[in-house]
Each structure stands twice: as structure tokens, then as C-alpha cells.
Amino acid sequence: MKISVLGSGSKGNSSFIEIGDKKFLVDVGFSMKKIEEKLNMINQSFSDIDGIFITHDHGDHIRSFGAISRKYDIPLYIHKKSLKEVSHKMGKLNQDKIVLLEEKKILIDNIMVENFDVMHDSANNLGYSFSYRNEKLSYVTDIGRITNIVKMNCMNSDILAFETNYDLDLLLEGEYPWTLKNRVKGNYGHISNEEAAKMFSDVQENRLKKIIMLHLSDENNDESLAYETVRKYVKNDIDIEASKQDEPTKIYMLEK
């Protein structure tokens, strides 16, 4: 089981995941050309990808959805509400490539992919858990509140890629107008370092080995501050890494 976050933040989001003999992307929030460049940086390409999973319909997560559907023979997994929200913005879609996620669990060969509801101000937002043999990776971004559903689905993860969007003090003291501050910290906005760290503490148990912090705000967060906040809540043997907006993280391979 491997993961590289190709880029994460308000300007675009996409991650590469390899499980067994399958390779997936979660979100395609950059141009198709930019994603190809990022994949090449980790010695991958679109021709290697077996499926693309979309979390939600905001542009920084779905930008090249339409272009990919037209060019590549890759299944695109998406919730019907998200598809309805963006279908008129994406040009002509190749419907044969689109798989609507009507069930909470799907099996791709022997890989179980579970989707679960995440609170955010989009038409619909999904988190994902990928399970293969005795390994599990969970992926959650753009989340306003941590519900029991989210926490339950993140339990028993070996790898957890999860949003740590803002530091509350930096947000409140920053230059955002109050309407935007309230949106960010609201139930359907984003999650703070502290809130995420407390959840990590609740789900770390004996299995969690890697945390990748997603969607760090340029204005209201700092990589070292996010790291220090999370570090206070999790065991010392859990590796913590911050994703970047402009460059992929090194491929992390789970070792058991």
C-alpha cells in the first residue's frame, strides 16, 4: 500500500494511491497536464491509473474531470449529487467512464473501497477508505465537523490522509472578512489542526503508522505549527507529514 499526495490546498488537490496491483487517484483538481507532470515526478502516468475517486464537486478537486473522461479509458467514481452539480461545467462527458457511487462499499478485484459522508458546503462530499488484505488507508478532506461516521471509518487505519486546514488563532487574527472566517470554521467549512489532532488521538490505536496532513491553508496555517499540534496528540512512533500545494510528497510505502 502506497500513497503520494500530488498536491493539496485551495489551488488544487489530487493524490496517488497504489494498493495491490491497482493504482488510483483521489480527486483531479489540477489541469490534466499538471496532474500528468506531477505523476511523472513520482514515475507514474495516467496510463498506469485504474480508477479515479472524486470527493466532491468544488473546482479545486474536480477541475479536469471532464477532460479525463474524454481522453482516458479510466473509470471515474463519483456521487450522483456531485455529478449533477458539475455536469454542465465540464463539457461533454463520456458517460461510459463514469461510475455513480450508489452503494457505500464497492469491490475492485480484492480491494474494498468504502465511501462515507463528510460535512462540507458542497452538493455532496465523500471520504474514502481503501482496504486490502490486512491494510487500510483512509482519506478525508474538506471537512467542517468530525462526525461519528467519519471517526468510525477512520478507525483501524494504517495510513490516514486527513485535512488540517487552519490554526484557530491565525484564522481569527487574520485578514479574512468575518463572513469567510465563520464559513471556514463552521460546520460545513474546514477543520482546525486541533480538532483533527484530537480525532487522530481517538483513532490511533495500535495500527496507525502514518498521518498525512491535507489542505493546509496558506493564510491561516503553518506547516510547523500543524505538525507541532498533531504531534502533541499522537504516539511518537506515528510518522506525521504535511502535504504541499505545489509538489508531490515522496511515495510512502506501508511496511508491516
PDB file of C-alpha atoms in Angstrom:
ATOM      1  CA  MET A   1       0.000   0.000   0.000  1.00  0.00           C
ATOM      2  CA  LYS A   2       1.494   3.312  -1.152  1.00  0.00           C
ATOM      3  CA  ILE A   3       0.459   6.967  -1.272  1.00  0.00           C
ATOM      4  CA  SER A   4       1.788  10.230  -2.652  1.00  0.00           C
ATOM      5  CA  VAL A   5      -0.197  13.442  -2.278  1.00  0.00           C
ATOM      6  CA  LEU A   6       0.432  15.086  -5.646  1.00  0.00           C
ATOM      7  CA  GLY A   7      -0.774  18.436  -4.340  1.00  0.00           C
ATOM      8  CA  SER A   8      -3.211  19.672  -1.721  1.00  0.00           C
ATOM      9  CA  GLY A   9      -4.617  23.114  -0.980  1.00  0.00           C
ATOM     10  CA  SER A  10      -7.004  25.756  -2.250  1.00  0.00           C
ATOM     11  CA  LYS A  11      -5.346  25.824  -5.698  1.00  0.00           C
ATOM     12  CA  GLY A  12      -5.816  22.120  -6.403  1.00  0.00           C
ATOM     13  CA  ASN A  13      -5.962  18.636  -4.913  1.00  0.00           C
ATOM     14  CA  SER A  14      -5.013  15.187  -6.163  1.00  0.00           C
ATOM     15  CA  SER A  15      -3.440  12.098  -4.595  1.00  0.00           C
ATOM     16  CA  PHE A  16      -1.955   8.877  -5.954  1.00  0.00           C
ATOM     17  CA  ILE A  17      -2.662   5.602  -4.164  1.00  0.00           C
ATOM     18  CA  GLU A  18      -1.320   2.150  -5.011  1.00  0.00           C
ATOM     19  CA  ILE A  19      -2.958  -0.900  -3.470  1.00  0.00           C
ATOM     20  CA  GLY A  20      -2.090  -4.426  -4.514  1.00  0.00           C
ATOM     21  CA  ASP A  21      -1.743  -4.270  -8.283  1.00  0.00           C
ATOM     22  CA  LYS A  22      -4.156  -1.320  -8.668  1.00  0.00           C
ATOM     23  CA  LYS A  23      -3.359   2.382  -8.876  1.00  0.00           C
ATOM     24  CA  PHE A  24      -5.895   5.107  -8.136  1.00  0.00           C
ATOM     25  CA  LEU A  25      -6.208   8.864  -7.948  1.00  0.00           C
ATOM     26  CA  VAL A  26      -8.338  10.654  -5.378  1.00  0.00           C
ATOM     27  CA  ASP A  27      -9.516  13.957  -6.888  1.00  0.00           C
ATOM     28  CA  VAL A  28      -8.301  15.712 -10.026  1.00  0.00           C
ATOM     29  CA  GLY A  29      -8.281  19.363  -9.006  1.00  0.00           C
ATOM     30  CA  PHE A  30      -5.473  20.462 -11.313  1.00  0.00           C
ATOM     31  CA  SER A  31      -5.339  20.663 -15.095  1.00  0.00           C
ATOM     32  CA  MET A  32      -4.846  17.328 -16.802  1.00  0.00           C
ATOM     33  CA  LYS A  33      -1.396  18.471 -17.947  1.00  0.00           C
ATOM     34  CA  LYS A  34      -0.400  19.447 -14.406  1.00  0.00           C
ATOM     35  CA  ILE A  35      -1.537  16.109 -12.976  1.00  0.00           C
ATOM     36  CA  GLU A  36       0.452  14.276 -15.646  1.00  0.00           C
ATOM     37  CA  GLU A  37       3.519  16.337 -14.711  1.00  0.00           C
ATOM     38  CA  LYS A  38       3.036  15.525 -11.041  1.00  0.00           C
ATOM     39  CA  LEU A  39       2.576  11.833 -11.794  1.00  0.00           C
ATOM     40  CA  ASN A  40       5.763  11.859 -13.845  1.00  0.00           C
ATOM     41  CA  MET A  41       7.601  13.294 -10.838  1.00  0.00           C
ATOM     42  CA  ILE A  42       6.846  10.053  -8.985  1.00  0.00           C
ATOM     43  CA  ASN A  43       7.471   7.884 -12.063  1.00  0.00           C
ATOM     44  CA  GLN A  44       3.799   7.307 -12.862  1.00  0.00           C
ATOM     45  CA  SER A  45       1.431   8.387 -15.642  1.00  0.00           C
ATOM     46  CA  PHE A  46      -2.265   8.412 -16.484  1.00  0.00           C
ATOM     47  CA  SER A  47      -1.753   5.163 -18.394  1.00  0.00           C
ATOM     48  CA  ASP A  48      -0.992   3.498 -15.046  1.00  0.00           C
ATOM     49  CA  ILE A  49      -4.215   4.625 -13.338  1.00  0.00           C
ATOM     50  CA  ASP A  50      -7.017   2.088 -12.797  1.00  0.00           C
ATOM     51  CA  GLY A  51      -9.626   4.421 -11.292  1.00  0.00           C
ATOM     52  CA  ILE A  52     -10.276   7.961 -10.074  1.00  0.00           C
ATOM     53  CA  PHE A  53     -12.354   8.712  -6.972  1.00  0.00           C
ATOM     54  CA  ILE A  54     -13.889  12.162  -6.500  1.00  0.00           C
ATOM     55  CA  THR A  55     -14.542  13.534  -3.018  1.00  0.00           C
ATOM     56  CA  HIS A  56     -16.778  16.458  -4.010  1.00  0.00           C
ATOM     57  CA  ASP A  57     -17.731  18.962  -6.668  1.00  0.00           C
ATOM     58  CA  HIS A  58     -15.588  22.013  -5.848  1.00  0.00           C
ATOM     59  CA  GLY A  59     -13.256  23.057  -8.645  1.00  0.00           C
ATOM     60  CA  ASP A  60     -10.047  22.510  -6.691  1.00  0.00           C
ATOM     61  CA  HIS A  61     -10.970  18.818  -6.510  1.00  0.00           C
ATOM     62  CA  ILE A  62     -12.648  18.134  -9.846  1.00  0.00           C
ATOM     63  CA  ARG A  63     -11.146  20.556 -12.377  1.00  0.00           C
ATOM     64  CA  SER A  64     -10.032  18.054 -15.039  1.00  0.00           C
ATOM     65  CA  PHE A  65     -12.833  15.510 -14.533  1.00  0.00           C
ATOM     66  CA  GLY A  66     -14.418  16.201 -17.910  1.00  0.00           C
ATOM     67  CA  ALA A  67     -11.173  16.261 -19.880  1.00  0.00           C
ATOM     68  CA  ILE A  68     -10.043  12.983 -18.350  1.00  0.00           C
ATOM     69  CA  SER A  69     -13.392  11.337 -19.136  1.00  0.00           C
ATOM     70  CA  ARG A  70     -12.942  12.254 -22.790  1.00  0.00           C
ATOM     71  CA  LYS A  71      -9.282  11.290 -23.182  1.00  0.00           C
ATOM     72  CA  TYR A  72      -8.581   8.273 -20.994  1.00  0.00           C
ATOM     73  CA  ASP A  73     -10.132   4.870 -20.507  1.00  0.00           C
ATOM     74  CA  ILE A  74     -10.248   5.273 -16.723  1.00  0.00           C
ATOM     75  CA  PRO A  75     -13.337   4.690 -14.534  1.00  0.00           C
ATOM     76  CA  LEU A  76     -14.362   7.866 -12.691  1.00  0.00           C
ATOM     77  CA  TYR A  77     -16.152   7.185  -9.401  1.00  0.00           C
ATOM     78  CA  ILE A  78     -18.407   9.990  -8.173  1.00  0.00           C
ATOM     79  CA  HIS A  79     -21.595  10.574  -6.168  1.00  0.00           C
ATOM     80  CA  LYS A  80     -24.632  11.408  -8.278  1.00  0.00           C
ATOM     81  CA  LYS A  81     -25.184  14.738  -6.464  1.00  0.00           C
ATOM     82  CA  SER A  82     -21.640  15.836  -7.234  1.00  0.00           C
ATOM     83  CA  LEU A  83     -22.005  14.817 -10.874  1.00  0.00           C
ATOM     84  CA  LYS A  84     -25.269  16.720 -11.207  1.00  0.00           C
ATOM     85  CA  GLU A  85     -23.650  19.828  -9.730  1.00  0.00           C
ATOM     86  CA  VAL A  86     -20.743  19.911 -12.196  1.00  0.00           C
ATOM     87  CA  SER A  87     -22.007  18.176 -15.338  1.00  0.00           C
ATOM     88  CA  HIS A  88     -22.914  21.455 -17.056  1.00  0.00           C
ATOM     89  CA  LYS A  89     -19.444  22.906 -16.366  1.00  0.00           C
ATOM     90  CA  MET A  90     -17.331  20.047 -17.686  1.00  0.00           C
ATOM     91  CA  GLY A  91     -18.183  19.983 -21.373  1.00  0.00           C
ATOM     92  CA  LYS A  92     -19.339  16.774 -22.974  1.00  0.00           C
ATOM     93  CA  LEU A  93     -18.713  13.888 -20.594  1.00  0.00           C
ATOM     94  CA  ASN A  94     -18.009  10.338 -21.658  1.00  0.00           C
ATOM     95  CA  GLN A  95     -20.778   8.710 -19.632  1.00  0.00           C
ATOM     96  CA  ASP A  96     -19.343   5.236 -20.242  1.00  0.00           C
ATOM     97  CA  LYS A  97     -16.401   6.106 -17.982  1.00  0.00           C
ATOM     98  CA  ILE A  98     -18.499   7.436 -15.084  1.00  0.00           C
ATOM     99  CA  VAL A  99     -19.433   5.140 -12.190  1.00  0.00           C
ATOM    100  CA  LEU A 100     -22.034   6.516  -9.775  1.00  0.00           C
ATOM    101  CA  LEU A 101     -21.351   5.552  -6.174  1.00  0.00           C
ATOM    102  CA  GLU A 102     -24.786   4.276  -5.220  1.00  0.00           C
ATOM    103  CA  GLU A 103     -23.518   1.840  -2.595  1.00  0.00           C
ATOM    104  CA  LYS A 104     -21.301   2.552   0.416  1.00  0.00           C
ATOM    105  CA  LYS A 105     -18.962  -0.305  -0.479  1.00  0.00           C
ATOM    106  CA  ILE A 106     -17.564  -1.444  -3.795  1.00  0.00           C
ATOM    107  CA  LEU A 107     -15.120  -4.241  -4.511  1.00  0.00           C
ATOM    108  CA  ILE A 108     -12.435  -3.709  -7.146  1.00  0.00           C
ATOM    109  CA  ASP A 109     -10.782  -7.089  -7.558  1.00  0.00           C
ATOM    110  CA  ASN A 110      -9.946  -7.832  -3.913  1.00  0.00           C
ATOM    111  CA  ILE A 111      -9.748  -4.189  -2.790  1.00  0.00           C
ATOM    112  CA  MET A 112     -12.661  -2.923  -0.705  1.00  0.00           C
ATOM    113  CA  VAL A 113     -13.405   0.770  -1.236  1.00  0.00           C
ATOM    114  CA  GLU A 114     -15.825   2.324   1.245  1.00  0.00           C
ATOM    115  CA  ASN A 115     -17.226   5.835   0.945  1.00  0.00           C
ATOM    116  CA  PHE A 116     -18.788   7.824   3.765  1.00  0.00           C
ATOM    117  CA  ASP A 117     -20.424  11.210   4.199  1.00  0.00           C
ATOM    118  CA  VAL A 118     -18.306  14.223   5.137  1.00  0.00           C
ATOM    119  CA  MET A 119     -19.769  17.603   6.156  1.00  0.00           C
ATOM    120  CA  HIS A 120     -18.807  20.402   3.735  1.00  0.00           C
ATOM    121  CA  ASP A 121     -20.600  23.129   1.781  1.00  0.00           C
ATOM    122  CA  SER A 122     -20.708  21.193  -1.466  1.00  0.00           C
ATOM    123  CA  ALA A 123     -23.515  19.261  -3.121  1.00  0.00           C
ATOM    124  CA  ASN A 124     -22.068  16.135  -1.533  1.00  0.00           C
ATOM    125  CA  ASN A 125     -18.716  15.222  -0.005  1.00  0.00           C
ATOM    126  CA  LEU A 126     -17.238  11.774   0.489  1.00  0.00           C
ATOM    127  CA  GLY A 127     -14.376  10.341   2.456  1.00  0.00           C
ATOM    128  CA  TYR A 128     -12.836   7.056   1.348  1.00  0.00           C
ATOM    129  CA  SER A 129     -11.318   4.012   2.995  1.00  0.00           C
ATOM    130  CA  PHE A 130      -9.310   1.528   0.935  1.00  0.00           C
ATOM    131  CA  SER A 131      -8.819  -1.915   2.478  1.00  0.00           C
ATOM    132  CA  TYR A 132      -6.636  -4.683   1.096  1.00  0.00           C
ATOM    133  CA  ARG A 133      -5.802  -7.852   2.990  1.00  0.00           C
ATOM    134  CA  ASN A 134      -4.935  -6.538   6.469  1.00  0.00           C
ATOM    135  CA  GLU A 135      -4.082  -2.983   5.380  1.00  0.00           C
ATOM    136  CA  LYS A 136      -6.256   0.133   5.391  1.00  0.00           C
ATOM    137  CA  LEU A 137      -5.849   3.681   4.115  1.00  0.00           C
ATOM    138  CA  SER A 138      -8.421   6.386   4.862  1.00  0.00           C
ATOM    139  CA  TYR A 139      -8.717   9.729   3.068  1.00  0.00           C
ATOM    140  CA  VAL A 140     -10.729  12.756   4.244  1.00  0.00           C
ATOM    141  CA  THR A 141     -10.502  16.351   3.063  1.00  0.00           C
ATOM    142  CA  ASP A 142     -12.655  19.493   3.187  1.00  0.00           C
ATOM    143  CA  ILE A 143     -14.459  18.634   6.394  1.00  0.00           C
ATOM    144  CA  GLY A 144     -16.325  21.050   8.657  1.00  0.00           C
ATOM    145  CA  ARG A 145     -17.061  18.738  11.570  1.00  0.00           C
ATOM    146  CA  ILE A 146     -15.824  15.317  12.619  1.00  0.00           C
ATOM    147  CA  THR A 147     -18.882  13.107  12.960  1.00  0.00           C
ATOM    148  CA  ASN A 148     -19.100   9.638  14.435  1.00  0.00           C
ATOM    149  CA  ILE A 149     -19.401   8.293  10.891  1.00  0.00           C
ATOM    150  CA  VAL A 150     -16.072   9.848   9.936  1.00  0.00           C
ATOM    151  CA  LYS A 151     -14.387   8.660  13.104  1.00  0.00           C
ATOM    152  CA  MET A 152     -15.710   5.114  12.735  1.00  0.00           C
ATOM    153  CA  ASN A 153     -14.494   4.881   9.154  1.00  0.00           C
ATOM    154  CA  CYS A 154     -11.038   6.148  10.108  1.00  0.00           C
ATOM    155  CA  MET A 155     -10.644   3.574  12.866  1.00  0.00           C
ATOM    156  CA  ASN A 156      -8.128   0.788  12.255  1.00  0.00           C
ATOM    157  CA  SER A 157      -6.354   2.741   9.512  1.00  0.00           C
ATOM    158  CA  ASP A 158      -2.669   2.140   8.870  1.00  0.00           C
ATOM    159  CA  ILE A 159      -2.408   5.325   6.807  1.00  0.00           C
ATOM    160  CA  LEU A 160      -4.599   8.367   7.418  1.00  0.00           C
ATOM    161  CA  ALA A 161      -4.634  11.287   4.969  1.00  0.00           C
ATOM    162  CA  PHE A 162      -6.767  13.922   6.671  1.00  0.00           C
ATOM    163  CA  GLU A 163      -7.373  17.642   6.483  1.00  0.00           C
ATOM    164  CA  THR A 164      -5.660  20.010   8.936  1.00  0.00           C
ATOM    165  CA  ASN A 165      -6.746  23.261   7.333  1.00  0.00           C
ATOM    166  CA  TYR A 166      -6.208  26.070   9.825  1.00  0.00           C
ATOM    167  CA  ASP A 167      -4.901  27.208  13.172  1.00  0.00           C
ATOM    168  CA  LEU A 168      -7.782  28.869  15.005  1.00  0.00           C
ATOM    169  CA  ASP A 169      -5.729  31.802  16.340  1.00  0.00           C
ATOM    170  CA  LEU A 170      -4.245  32.531  12.918  1.00  0.00           C
ATOM    171  CA  LEU A 171      -7.706  32.395  11.360  1.00  0.00           C
ATOM    172  CA  LEU A 172      -9.294  34.712  13.911  1.00  0.00           C
ATOM    173  CA  GLU A 173      -6.409  37.193  13.842  1.00  0.00           C
ATOM    174  CA  GLY A 174      -6.021  37.098  10.062  1.00  0.00           C
ATOM    175  CA  GLU A 175      -7.312  39.348   7.306  1.00  0.00           C
ATOM    176  CA  TYR A 176     -10.261  37.250   6.160  1.00  0.00           C
ATOM    177  CA  PRO A 177     -13.625  39.055   6.489  1.00  0.00           C
ATOM    178  CA  TRP A 178     -15.741  37.667   9.310  1.00  0.00           C
ATOM    179  CA  THR A 179     -18.193  36.095   6.895  1.00  0.00           C
ATOM    180  CA  LEU A 180     -15.363  33.996   5.463  1.00  0.00           C
ATOM    181  CA  LYS A 181     -13.889  33.235   8.888  1.00  0.00           C
ATOM    182  CA  ASN A 182     -17.256  31.933  10.016  1.00  0.00           C
ATOM    183  CA  ARG A 183     -17.575  29.870   6.852  1.00  0.00           C
ATOM    184  CA  VAL A 184     -14.127  28.295   7.332  1.00  0.00           C
ATOM    185  CA  LYS A 185     -14.714  27.341  10.972  1.00  0.00           C
ATOM    186  CA  GLY A 186     -18.378  26.451  10.515  1.00  0.00           C
ATOM    187  CA  ASN A 187     -19.959  23.017  10.407  1.00  0.00           C
ATOM    188  CA  TYR A 188     -19.692  22.895   6.620  1.00  0.00           C
ATOM    189  CA  GLY A 189     -16.312  24.560   6.218  1.00  0.00           C
ATOM    190  CA  HIS A 190     -12.929  23.183   7.181  1.00  0.00           C
ATOM    191  CA  ILE A 191     -11.269  21.593  10.212  1.00  0.00           C
ATOM    192  CA  SER A 192      -8.613  23.046  12.504  1.00  0.00           C
ATOM    193  CA  ASN A 193      -5.292  21.485  13.455  1.00  0.00           C
ATOM    194  CA  GLU A 194      -6.530  20.953  16.996  1.00  0.00           C
ATOM    195  CA  GLU A 195      -9.806  19.314  16.004  1.00  0.00           C
ATOM    196  CA  ALA A 196      -8.064  16.959  13.603  1.00  0.00           C
ATOM    197  CA  ALA A 197      -5.350  16.135  16.144  1.00  0.00           C
ATOM    198  CA  LYS A 198      -7.924  15.172  18.768  1.00  0.00           C
ATOM    199  CA  MET A 199      -9.524  12.770  16.308  1.00  0.00           C
ATOM    200  CA  PHE A 200      -6.140  11.272  15.453  1.00  0.00           C
ATOM    201  CA  SER A 201      -5.691  10.591  19.152  1.00  0.00           C
ATOM    202  CA  ASP A 202      -9.030   8.796  19.252  1.00  0.00           C
ATOM    203  CA  VAL A 203      -8.330   6.544  16.259  1.00  0.00           C
ATOM    204  CA  GLN A 204      -4.588   5.884  16.563  1.00  0.00           C
ATOM    205  CA  GLU A 205      -4.847   2.584  18.487  1.00  0.00           C
ATOM    206  CA  ASN A 206      -2.101   0.122  17.551  1.00  0.00           C
ATOM    207  CA  ARG A 207      -2.321   0.212  13.764  1.00  0.00           C
ATOM    208  CA  LEU A 208      -1.866   3.819  12.716  1.00  0.00           C
ATOM    209  CA  LYS A 209       1.614   4.356  11.298  1.00  0.00           C
ATOM    210  CA  LYS A 210       1.340   7.382   9.020  1.00  0.00           C
ATOM    211  CA  ILE A 211      -0.593  10.668   9.079  1.00  0.00           C
ATOM    212  CA  ILE A 212      -0.520  12.939   6.046  1.00  0.00           C
ATOM    213  CA  MET A 213      -1.970  16.370   6.751  1.00  0.00           C
ATOM    214  CA  LEU A 214      -4.059  17.682   3.841  1.00  0.00           C
ATOM    215  CA  HIS A 215      -5.293  21.049   2.581  1.00  0.00           C
ATOM    216  CA  LEU A 216      -3.201  23.327   4.818  1.00  0.00           C
ATOM    217  CA  SER A 217      -4.262  26.946   4.369  1.00  0.00           C
ATOM    218  CA  ASP A 218      -1.598  29.339   3.081  1.00  0.00           C
ATOM    219  CA  GLU A 219      -3.136  32.216   5.029  1.00  0.00           C
ATOM    220  CA  ASN A 220      -4.324  30.566   8.241  1.00  0.00           C
ATOM    221  CA  ASN A 221      -1.873  27.772   8.907  1.00  0.00           C
ATOM    222  CA  ASP A 222       1.790  26.930   9.071  1.00  0.00           C
ATOM    223  CA  GLU A 223       3.341  23.546   8.403  1.00  0.00           C
ATOM    224  CA  SER A 224       5.439  23.525  11.577  1.00  0.00           C
ATOM    225  CA  LEU A 225       2.510  24.709  13.682  1.00  0.00           C
ATOM    226  CA  ALA A 226       0.248  21.997  12.283  1.00  0.00           C
ATOM    227  CA  TYR A 227       2.939  19.389  12.905  1.00  0.00           C
ATOM    228  CA  GLU A 228       3.518  20.512  16.496  1.00  0.00           C
ATOM    229  CA  THR A 229      -0.208  20.492  17.233  1.00  0.00           C
ATOM    230  CA  VAL A 230      -0.714  16.984  15.879  1.00  0.00           C
ATOM    231  CA  ARG A 231       2.471  15.689  17.497  1.00  0.00           C
ATOM    232  CA  LYS A 232       1.109  16.555  20.953  1.00  0.00           C
ATOM    233  CA  TYR A 233      -1.825  14.198  20.454  1.00  0.00           C
ATOM    234  CA  VAL A 234      -0.344  11.132  18.769  1.00  0.00           C
ATOM    235  CA  LYS A 235       2.192   8.498  19.692  1.00  0.00           C
ATOM    236  CA  ASN A 236       5.840   9.137  18.911  1.00  0.00           C
ATOM    237  CA  ASP A 237       6.116   6.156  16.581  1.00  0.00           C
ATOM    238  CA  ILE A 238       3.480   7.576  14.208  1.00  0.00           C
ATOM    239  CA  ASP A 239       5.048   9.437  11.296  1.00  0.00           C
ATOM    240  CA  ILE A 240       3.475  12.822  10.504  1.00  0.00           C
ATOM    241  CA  GLU A 241       3.905  14.609   7.185  1.00  0.00           C
ATOM    242  CA  ALA A 242       2.408  17.761   5.688  1.00  0.00           C
ATOM    243  CA  SER A 243       1.265  17.717   2.084  1.00  0.00           C
ATOM    244  CA  LYS A 244       2.355  20.515  -0.250  1.00  0.00           C
ATOM    245  CA  GLN A 245       0.402  22.584  -2.721  1.00  0.00           C
ATOM    246  CA  ASP A 246       2.981  22.640  -5.492  1.00  0.00           C
ATOM    247  CA  GLU A 247       4.943  19.394  -5.242  1.00  0.00           C
ATOM    248  CA  PRO A 248       4.163  15.742  -4.555  1.00  0.00           C
ATOM    249  CA  THR A 249       5.070  14.121  -1.288  1.00  0.00           C
ATOM    250  CA  LYS A 250       7.524  11.258  -1.590  1.00  0.00           C
ATOM    251  CA  ILE A 251       5.778   7.937  -2.090  1.00  0.00           C
ATOM    252  CA  TYR A 252       5.128   6.422   1.318  1.00  0.00           C
ATOM    253  CA  MET A 253       5.003   2.625   1.368  1.00  0.00           C
ATOM    254  CA  LEU A 254       3.362   0.869   4.267  1.00  0.00           C
ATOM    255  CA  GLU A 255       5.631  -1.730   5.802  1.00  0.00           C
ATOM    256  CA  LYS A 256       4.257  -4.355   8.154  1.00  0.00           C
TER     257      LYS A 256
END
